[in-house]
Amino acid sequence: KHPVGVLISGRGSNMAALVEASRSLDCPYTIAIVASDKPDAPGLAWAAEHGIVTFAQSPKGMPKVEYEAIIDAALRDAGAKTIALAGYMRLLSDAFVARWRGRIINIHPSLLPKYKGLDTHGRAIAAGDESAGCSVHIVTEELDGGAVLGQAEVPIEPGDTPERLAERVLEKEHILYPKVLAEFVTQ
Ligand code: GAR
């Protein structure tokens, strides 16, 4: 199976969806490592409890190149061939993206190219959009700007709050990400 390294910063529910999907026999990928920039990320504990190799490195107090070299080494040591960002809330440097060119994907909670960056659901509601959603895309040097590999759409309901909308979109994320990652590693 194709070894994938997952980067997280927090809860890790998308990472958990990838791990769970990876355990079905016909899944083409395996999760080689889950790494985090936040040593206390709840997702790291979940991954360890589920028998996944985990790694944490805080970027605090060191140059970004040094932090990224450590993450890069952990991913390579674990044999990762593809990186899946799953709620990893830190920008990767151009040099890191170049080293893994075309082999990093991300899930973003909007219908890209709309609402790159943060507060995607609040912005979709404020704009009066009829629907919101999530996208899986290739990571390039441009924030949330690489080719979109798959999307799922969720209707915005009257009186929706960003929190309620986020919950419904998240359910779709958990279905979309494993599906797109499986397609991506077999293409
Ligand atoms: C997810 O909704 C993901 O799409 C979003 O953060 C959440 C992480 O949740 N990602 C971004 O906003 C990336 N800029 P999770 O840790 O439970 O997967």
GROMACS .gro file of C-alpha atoms and ligand atoms in nm:
model
  205
    1LYS     CA    1   0.000   0.000   0.000
    2HIS     CA    2   0.109   0.357  -0.073
    3PRO     CA    3   0.251   0.514   0.247
    4VAL     CA    4   0.098   0.849   0.342
    5GLY     CA    5   0.219   1.092   0.608
    6VAL     CA    6  -0.054   1.304   0.767
    7LEU     CA    7   0.014   1.646   0.920
    8ILE     CA    8  -0.229   1.778   1.181
    9SER     CA    9  -0.248   2.064   1.431
   10GLY     CA   10  -0.548   1.979   1.643
   11ARG     CA   11  -0.854   1.760   1.669
   12GLY     CA   12  -0.759   1.537   1.379
   13SER     CA   13  -1.104   1.418   1.278
   14ASN     CA   14  -1.007   1.414   0.908
   15MET     CA   15  -0.690   1.224   0.994
   16ALA     CA   16  -0.902   0.970   1.186
   17ALA     CA   17  -1.128   0.931   0.881
   18LEU     CA   18  -0.818   0.861   0.668
   19VAL     CA   19  -0.687   0.607   0.922
   20GLU     CA   20  -1.021   0.429   0.943
   21ALA     CA   21  -1.059   0.415   0.564
   22SER     CA   22  -0.699   0.289   0.530
   23ARG     CA   23  -0.788  -0.019   0.730
   24SER     CA   24  -1.024  -0.160   0.472
   25LEU     CA   25  -0.860  -0.428   0.261
   26ASP     CA   26  -0.917  -0.257  -0.072
   27CYS     CA   27  -0.779   0.081   0.037
   28PRO     CA   28  -0.467   0.165  -0.170
   29TYR     CA   29  -0.294   0.370   0.102
   30THR     CA   30  -0.166   0.318   0.452
   31ILE     CA   31  -0.099   0.588   0.712
   32ALA     CA   32   0.277   0.565   0.775
   33ILE     CA   33   0.292   0.848   1.028
   34VAL     CA   34   0.084   1.125   1.183
   35ALA     CA   35   0.294   1.430   1.266
   36SER     CA   36   0.197   1.753   1.440
   37ASP     CA   37   0.337   2.098   1.511
   38LYS     CA   38   0.139   2.088   1.836
   39PRO     CA   39   0.266   1.823   2.078
   40ASP     CA   40  -0.066   1.833   2.267
   41ALA     CA   41  -0.289   1.796   1.959
   42PRO     CA   42  -0.579   1.565   2.055
   43GLY     CA   43  -0.543   1.391   1.719
   44LEU     CA   44  -0.193   1.273   1.807
   45ALA     CA   45  -0.319   1.085   2.112
   46TRP     CA   46  -0.600   0.934   1.904
   47ALA     CA   47  -0.352   0.816   1.639
   48ALA     CA   48  -0.117   0.663   1.897
   49GLU     CA   49  -0.409   0.480   2.060
   50HIS     CA   50  -0.495   0.342   1.719
   51GLY     CA   51  -0.148   0.202   1.661
   52ILE     CA   52  -0.019   0.471   1.424
   53VAL     CA   53   0.339   0.602   1.441
   54THR     CA   54   0.321   0.959   1.572
   55PHE     CA   55   0.564   1.247   1.579
   56ALA     CA   56   0.547   1.597   1.727
   57GLN     CA   57   0.775   1.893   1.681
   58SER     CA   58   0.691   2.241   1.801
   59PRO     CA   59   0.832   2.514   1.575
   60LYS     CA   60   0.879   2.741   1.876
   61GLY     CA   61   1.224   2.889   1.925
   62MET     CA   62   1.379   2.769   1.600
   63PRO     CA   63   1.403   2.897   1.244
   64LYS     CA   64   1.131   2.770   1.013
   65VAL     CA   65   1.384   2.588   0.793
   66GLU     CA   66   1.505   2.390   1.092
   67TYR     CA   67   1.152   2.302   1.203
   68GLU     CA   68   1.059   2.191   0.852
   69ALA     CA   69   1.380   1.987   0.814
   70ILE     CA   70   1.281   1.792   1.125
   71ILE     CA   71   0.927   1.731   0.996
   72ASP     CA   72   1.067   1.636   0.654
   73ALA     CA   73   1.309   1.385   0.810
   74ALA     CA   74   1.031   1.229   1.021
   75LEU     CA   75   0.812   1.188   0.712
   76ARG     CA   76   1.092   1.036   0.504
   77ASP     CA   77   1.208   0.807   0.787
   78ALA     CA   78   0.853   0.676   0.810
   79GLY     CA   79   0.860   0.609   0.434
   80ALA     CA   80   0.590   0.858   0.341
   81LYS     CA   81   0.552   0.913  -0.033
   82THR     CA   82   0.256   1.149  -0.016
   83ILE     CA   83   0.166   1.408   0.248
   84ALA     CA   84  -0.198   1.469   0.343
   85LEU     CA   85  -0.258   1.791   0.537
   86ALA     CA   86  -0.554   1.747   0.770
   87GLY     CA   87  -0.622   2.059   0.972
   88TYR     CA   88  -0.253   2.150   0.964
   89MET     CA   89  -0.274   2.521   1.040
   90ARG     CA   90   0.077   2.628   0.947
   91LEU     CA   91   0.198   2.752   0.609
   92LEU     CA   92   0.460   2.531   0.448
   93SER     CA   93   0.757   2.715   0.301
   94ASP     CA   94   0.812   2.733  -0.074
   95ALA     CA   95   1.122   2.518  -0.030
   96PHE     CA   96   0.928   2.244   0.150
   97VAL     CA   97   0.652   2.251  -0.114
   98ALA     CA   98   0.918   2.230  -0.387
   99ARG     CA   99   1.080   1.927  -0.225
  100TRP     CA  100   0.743   1.745  -0.223
  101ARG     CA  101   0.615   1.901  -0.545
  102GLY     CA  102   0.281   1.752  -0.651
  103ARG     CA  103   0.283   1.510  -0.358
  104ILE     CA  104   0.111   1.720  -0.089
  105ILE     CA  105  -0.267   1.746  -0.074
  106ASN     CA  106  -0.491   1.939   0.163
  107ILE     CA  107  -0.855   1.955   0.265
  108HIS     CA  108  -1.002   2.302   0.286
  109PRO     CA  109  -1.351   2.388   0.420
  110SER     CA  110  -1.482   2.588   0.124
  111LEU     CA  111  -1.576   2.543  -0.237
  112LEU     CA  112  -1.245   2.663  -0.377
  113PRO     CA  113  -1.156   2.898  -0.541
  114LYS     CA  114  -1.397   3.073  -0.302
  115TYR     CA  115  -1.284   3.160   0.051
  116LYS     CA  116  -0.919   3.070   0.069
  117GLY     CA  117  -0.775   3.115   0.418
  118LEU     CA  118  -0.968   3.128   0.744
  119ASP     CA  119  -1.332   3.179   0.857
  120THR     CA  120  -1.461   3.016   0.539
  121HIS     CA  121  -1.809   2.937   0.673
  122GLY     CA  122  -1.866   3.282   0.826
  123ARG     CA  123  -1.771   3.440   0.496
  124ALA     CA  124  -1.999   3.211   0.293
  125ILE     CA  125  -2.295   3.290   0.522
  126ALA     CA  126  -2.222   3.666   0.519
  127ALA     CA  127  -2.207   3.662   0.139
  128GLY     CA  128  -2.554   3.506   0.124
  129ASP     CA  129  -2.429   3.198  -0.062
  130GLU     CA  130  -2.676   2.915  -0.116
  131SER     CA  131  -2.417   2.651  -0.047
  132ALA     CA  132  -2.083   2.592   0.116
  133GLY     CA  133  -1.864   2.285   0.114
  134CYS     CA  134  -1.514   2.144   0.114
  135SER     CA  135  -1.237   2.086  -0.137
  136VAL     CA  136  -0.936   1.859  -0.159
  137HIS     CA  137  -0.657   2.020  -0.359
  138ILE     CA  138  -0.291   1.990  -0.444
  139VAL     CA  139  -0.070   2.212  -0.230
  140THR     CA  140   0.138   2.470  -0.416
  141GLU     CA  141   0.319   2.783  -0.304
  142GLU     CA  142  -0.008   2.976  -0.333
  143LEU     CA  143  -0.228   2.941  -0.020
  144ASP     CA  144  -0.524   2.710  -0.096
  145GLY     CA  145  -0.446   2.767  -0.464
  146GLY     CA  146  -0.348   2.431  -0.620
  147ALA     CA  147  -0.556   2.218  -0.855
  148VAL     CA  148  -0.882   2.096  -0.702
  149LEU     CA  149  -0.912   1.716  -0.696
  150GLY     CA  150  -1.261   1.685  -0.550
  151GLN     CA  151  -1.537   1.880  -0.378
  152ALA     CA  152  -1.854   1.819  -0.178
  153GLU     CA  153  -2.132   2.075  -0.150
  154VAL     CA  154  -2.357   2.145   0.151
  155PRO     CA  155  -2.666   2.371   0.136
  156ILE     CA  156  -2.662   2.673   0.367
  157GLU     CA  157  -2.983   2.682   0.572
  158PRO     CA  158  -3.175   2.990   0.684
  159GLY     CA  159  -3.036   3.105   1.019
  160ASP     CA  160  -2.723   2.894   0.982
  161THR     CA  161  -2.430   2.976   1.209
  162PRO     CA  162  -2.067   2.916   1.110
  163GLU     CA  163  -2.052   2.645   1.379
  164ARG     CA  164  -2.358   2.455   1.259
  165LEU     CA  165  -2.250   2.482   0.898
  166ALA     CA  166  -1.898   2.366   0.989
  167GLU     CA  167  -2.041   2.054   1.152
  168ARG     CA  168  -2.237   1.959   0.841
  169VAL     CA  169  -1.943   2.033   0.610
  170LEU     CA  170  -1.712   1.829   0.835
  171GLU     CA  171  -1.929   1.520   0.784
  172LYS     CA  172  -1.875   1.562   0.410
  173GLU     CA  173  -1.502   1.616   0.460
  174HIS     CA  174  -1.476   1.277   0.630
  175ILE     CA  175  -1.626   1.109   0.322
  176LEU     CA  176  -1.453   1.319   0.056
  177TYR     CA  177  -1.094   1.307   0.185
  178PRO     CA  178  -1.046   0.928   0.200
  179LYS     CA  179  -1.206   0.893  -0.144
  180VAL     CA  180  -0.990   1.159  -0.311
  181LEU     CA  181  -0.671   1.038  -0.140
  182ALA     CA  182  -0.738   0.685  -0.264
  183GLU     CA  183  -0.781   0.815  -0.620
  184PHE     CA  184  -0.474   1.037  -0.588
  185VAL     CA  185  -0.235   0.759  -0.483
  186THR     CA  186  -0.354   0.525  -0.757
  187GLN     CA  187  -0.343   0.773  -1.045
  188GAR     C1  188  -1.131   2.089   0.897
  188GAR     O1  189  -1.258   2.143   0.881
  188GAR     C2  190  -1.040   2.128   0.782
  188GAR     O2  191  -1.108   2.134   0.659
  188GAR     C3  192  -0.995   2.265   0.825
  188GAR     O3  193  -0.976   2.255   0.963
  188GAR     C4  194  -1.060   2.152   1.017
  188GAR     C5  195  -0.972   2.054   1.088
  188GAR     O4  196  -1.050   1.961   1.159
  188GAR     N1  197  -0.876   2.301   0.756
  188GAR     C6  198  -0.840   2.428   0.733
  188GAR     O5  199  -0.907   2.523   0.767
  188GAR     C7  200  -0.710   2.443   0.658
  188GAR     N2  201  -0.682   2.580   0.635
  188GAR     P1  202  -0.988   1.820   1.201
  188GAR     O6  203  -0.859   1.849   1.277
  188GAR     O7  204  -1.092   1.760   1.292
  188GAR     O8  205  -0.965   1.739   1.076
   0.00000   0.00000   0.00000
